[in-house]
Coordinates of C-alpha atoms in Angstrom, one line a residue:
Chain E
G1 CA 8.5 -25.8 28.0
Q2 CA 10.1 -24.6 24.8
G3 CA 8.7 -25.2 21.3
V4 CA 8.1 -23.7 17.9
E5 CA 4.9 -24.6 16.0
Q6 CA 3.9 -24.1 12.4
P7 CA 1.1 -25.4 10.2
A8 CA 2.3 -28.3 8.0
K9 CA 0.8 -27.1 4.7
L10 CA -0.4 -23.9 3.1
M11 CA -1.8 -23.3 -0.4
S12 CA -2.2 -20.1 -2.3
V13 CA -2.6 -18.7 -5.8
E14 CA 0.0 -17.1 -8.1
G15 CA -0.1 -13.3 -8.0
T16 CA -1.8 -13.2 -4.6
F17 CA -0.2 -13.5 -1.1
A18 CA 0.5 -16.1 1.6
R19 CA 0.9 -15.7 5.3
V20 CA 3.0 -18.4 7.1
N21 CA 2.3 -18.5 10.8
C22 CA 4.6 -19.4 13.6
T23 CA 4.0 -19.6 17.4
Y24 CA 6.6 -20.2 20.0
S25 CA 7.3 -20.6 23.6
T26 CA 10.8 -20.1 25.2
S27 CA 12.3 -19.4 28.5
G28 CA 14.0 -16.3 27.2
F29 CA 13.3 -14.9 23.7
N30 CA 16.3 -13.6 21.8
G31 CA 15.2 -13.2 18.2
L32 CA 13.3 -15.1 15.5
S33 CA 14.4 -15.9 12.0
W34 CA 12.8 -17.3 8.9
Y35 CA 14.3 -19.6 6.3
Q36 CA 13.3 -20.9 2.9
Q37 CA 14.0 -24.5 2.0
R38 CA 13.5 -25.9 -1.4
E39 CA 13.1 -29.6 -2.0
G40 CA 16.4 -31.4 -1.6
Q41 CA 18.3 -28.3 -0.6
A42 CA 19.6 -26.6 2.5
P43 CA 17.6 -23.8 4.3
V44 CA 18.4 -20.3 3.2
F45 CA 18.1 -17.3 5.5
L46 CA 15.3 -14.8 4.8
S47 CA 14.7 -12.5 7.7
Y48 CA 15.5 -11.9 11.4
V49 CA 13.3 -10.0 13.9
V50 CA 13.7 -9.2 17.5
L51 CA 11.4 -6.2 18.0
D52 CA 7.6 -6.1 17.7
G53 CA 6.0 -5.0 14.6
L54 CA 6.2 -5.4 10.9
K55 CA 9.5 -5.5 9.0
D56 CA 9.0 -4.9 5.3
S57 CA 11.7 -6.5 3.1
G58 CA 9.8 -6.2 -0.2
H59 CA 8.7 -9.6 -1.5
F60 CA 9.0 -11.0 2.1
S61 CA 7.7 -9.2 5.2
T62 CA 7.9 -10.4 8.8
F63 CA 5.7 -9.6 11.7
L64 CA 6.5 -10.2 15.4
S65 CA 4.4 -10.0 18.6
R66 CA 6.6 -11.0 21.6
S67 CA 3.7 -10.8 24.1
N68 CA 1.8 -13.3 22.1
G69 CA 4.7 -15.5 21.1
Y70 CA 3.7 -15.1 17.5
S71 CA 5.3 -14.3 14.1
Y72 CA 4.3 -14.5 10.5
L73 CA 6.1 -14.4 7.2
L74 CA 4.1 -12.6 4.5
L75 CA 4.9 -13.3 0.9
T76 CA 3.3 -10.9 -1.7
E77 CA 2.9 -11.1 -5.4
L78 CA 3.4 -14.9 -5.3
Q79 CA 5.3 -16.6 -8.0
I80 CA 5.3 -20.4 -8.7
K81 CA 9.0 -20.4 -7.7
D82 CA 8.0 -19.4 -4.2
S83 CA 6.7 -22.9 -3.7
A84 CA 9.0 -24.2 -0.9
S85 CA 9.0 -25.0 2.8
Y86 CA 9.3 -22.0 5.2
L87 CA 10.8 -22.6 8.6
C88 CA 10.9 -20.3 11.6
A89 CA 13.5 -20.6 14.3
V90 CA 13.7 -19.1 17.8
R91 CA 16.9 -18.2 19.6
D92 CA 17.0 -18.8 23.4
R93 CA 18.6 -16.1 25.5
Y94 CA 19.3 -18.4 28.5
N95 CA 20.9 -21.2 26.5
Q96 CA 23.6 -19.4 24.6
G97 CA 23.4 -20.0 21.0
K98 CA 20.6 -22.6 21.1
L99 CA 18.4 -22.2 18.0
I100 CA 15.1 -24.2 17.7
F101 CA 13.3 -24.7 14.5
G102 CA 9.6 -25.3 13.8
Q103 CA 8.6 -28.2 11.6
G104 CA 8.2 -25.9 8.6
T105 CA 5.3 -25.0 6.4
K106 CA 5.1 -26.4 2.9
L107 CA 3.7 -23.7 0.7
S108 CA 2.2 -24.8 -2.6
I109 CA 1.3 -22.2 -5.2
K110 CA -1.2 -22.8 -8.0
P111 CA -1.4 -20.9 -11.3
Chain T
E1 CA 29.6 -15.3 1.4
A2 CA 29.8 -17.6 4.4
A3 CA 30.8 -21.1 3.4
V4 CA 30.0 -24.2 5.4
T5 CA 31.3 -27.5 3.9
Q6 CA 30.1 -30.9 5.0
S7 CA 31.7 -34.2 4.2
P8 CA 30.8 -36.7 3.1
R9 CA 27.7 -35.6 1.2
S10 CA 26.3 -39.1 1.3
K11 CA 27.1 -42.2 3.3
V12 CA 25.8 -45.7 3.8
A13 CA 26.7 -47.2 7.2
V14 CA 26.2 -50.6 8.7
T15 CA 24.2 -50.9 11.9
G16 CA 26.5 -50.9 14.9
G17 CA 29.3 -49.2 13.0
K18 CA 30.9 -45.9 13.8
V19 CA 30.2 -42.8 11.6
T20 CA 31.8 -39.4 11.7
L21 CA 30.3 -36.5 9.9
S22 CA 32.6 -33.5 9.4
C23 CA 31.9 -29.8 9.0
H24 CA 34.2 -26.9 8.2
Q25 CA 33.4 -23.2 8.1
T26 CA 35.6 -20.5 6.8
N27 CA 34.0 -17.3 8.2
N28 CA 35.1 -17.5 11.8
H29 CA 31.6 -17.7 13.2
D30 CA 31.2 -18.5 16.9
Y31 CA 28.2 -20.7 16.7
M32 CA 28.0 -24.0 15.0
Y33 CA 25.2 -26.5 14.9
W34 CA 24.3 -30.0 13.9
Y35 CA 20.6 -30.7 12.9
R36 CA 18.9 -33.8 11.5
Q37 CA 16.0 -33.6 9.1
D38 CA 13.7 -36.5 8.5
T39 CA 11.6 -36.7 5.3
G40 CA 8.8 -34.2 5.5
H41 CA 9.9 -32.8 8.9
G42 CA 11.7 -29.8 10.3
L43 CA 15.1 -29.5 11.7
R44 CA 15.9 -31.0 15.1
L45 CA 18.9 -29.8 17.0
I46 CA 21.4 -32.5 18.0
H47 CA 24.4 -30.6 19.4
Y48 CA 25.7 -27.1 19.1
S49 CA 28.7 -25.1 20.1
Y50 CA 29.5 -21.4 20.8
V51 CA 33.2 -21.7 21.3
A52 CA 36.0 -24.1 20.4
D53 CA 36.6 -27.1 22.7
S54 CA 33.1 -26.8 24.0
T55 CA 29.9 -28.4 22.9
E56 CA 26.3 -28.4 24.2
K57 CA 23.5 -30.9 24.0
G58 CA 20.5 -30.0 21.8
D59 CA 17.1 -31.5 21.9
I60 CA 17.9 -35.0 20.6
P61 CA 21.6 -35.7 21.7
D62 CA 21.1 -39.4 22.5
G63 CA 23.2 -41.6 20.3
Y64 CA 25.4 -38.7 19.1
K65 CA 28.6 -37.1 20.2
A66 CA 30.0 -33.8 19.0
S67 CA 33.5 -32.4 18.9
R68 CA 34.7 -28.9 18.1
P69 CA 38.5 -29.0 18.1
S70 CA 38.9 -25.6 16.5
Q71 CA 36.8 -22.5 15.5
E72 CA 36.4 -23.9 12.0
N73 CA 35.7 -27.6 12.6
F74 CA 32.7 -29.3 14.1
S75 CA 32.2 -33.1 13.9
L76 CA 29.2 -35.3 14.7
I77 CA 30.0 -38.8 15.8
L78 CA 27.7 -41.8 15.8
E79 CA 29.5 -44.4 17.9
L80 CA 27.0 -47.2 17.2
A81 CA 24.9 -46.3 14.2
S82 CA 21.3 -47.5 14.3
L83 CA 18.5 -47.7 11.7
S84 CA 16.7 -44.8 13.3
Q85 CA 19.6 -42.5 12.6
T86 CA 18.9 -42.6 8.8
A87 CA 18.3 -39.0 7.9
V88 CA 19.8 -35.9 6.3
Y89 CA 22.2 -34.1 8.6
F90 CA 22.8 -30.4 8.3
C91 CA 25.7 -28.5 9.8
A92 CA 25.4 -24.7 10.2
S93 CA 27.3 -21.8 11.5
S94 CA 26.2 -18.4 12.6
P95 CA 27.7 -15.1 13.8
G96 CA 24.6 -14.5 15.9
Q97 CA 21.5 -13.7 13.7
E98 CA 21.8 -15.2 10.3
V99 CA 22.5 -18.9 10.1
F100 CA 24.4 -20.4 7.1
F101 CA 23.9 -24.1 6.3
G102 CA 26.0 -26.7 4.6
K103 CA 24.5 -28.7 1.8
G104 CA 23.7 -31.6 4.0
T105 CA 24.8 -35.2 4.4
R106 CA 22.4 -38.0 3.5
L107 CA 23.1 -40.9 5.9
T108 CA 21.6 -44.3 5.3
V109 CA 22.1 -46.9 8.0
V110 CA 21.4 -50.5 6.8

């Protein structure tokens, strides 16, 4: 079947890093994207990956392994304002346009 | 910047009543989506569309209908609202990779 899984919660410390994991299964993979959602707001696009490897975008980096159905979002030099939920979403190649989200990981950052 | 406008932003509906949520995008994106989000949960896909005059069922379509009469407009219709449909509803549009969300509609069914 199809599905996107994320851990519900993650805690880290200001100034360090956090890795938000995402595993997925789909009949035809056609890209994975990450979004940030602050409390009471709409999700905001962060990154899109379709090829294996690490994509470095500065504060946010994204890793993808298609053979393992696995991705992570790496946040470095954490700030308190990075506290938010992070959602990954997978696009299905065989259902044109279908985009499935995971439940999101709520990242809490302590001073 | 892509703009997705939802209306209304908040609504209280009576059980058994009809509710229509509207969405308008100004960037000529092909894909449009309706998701619901329940407190503390992720986004669940209700209906989506990749071309005008055509809609597709998502993962939780029961109790919802969708209509896309034009490239810019995508509506979600609840013919008989139920208590279980209380949630925040997000409309979104996409040219293919990046998805742009509206600000959401908070629907309360009483």
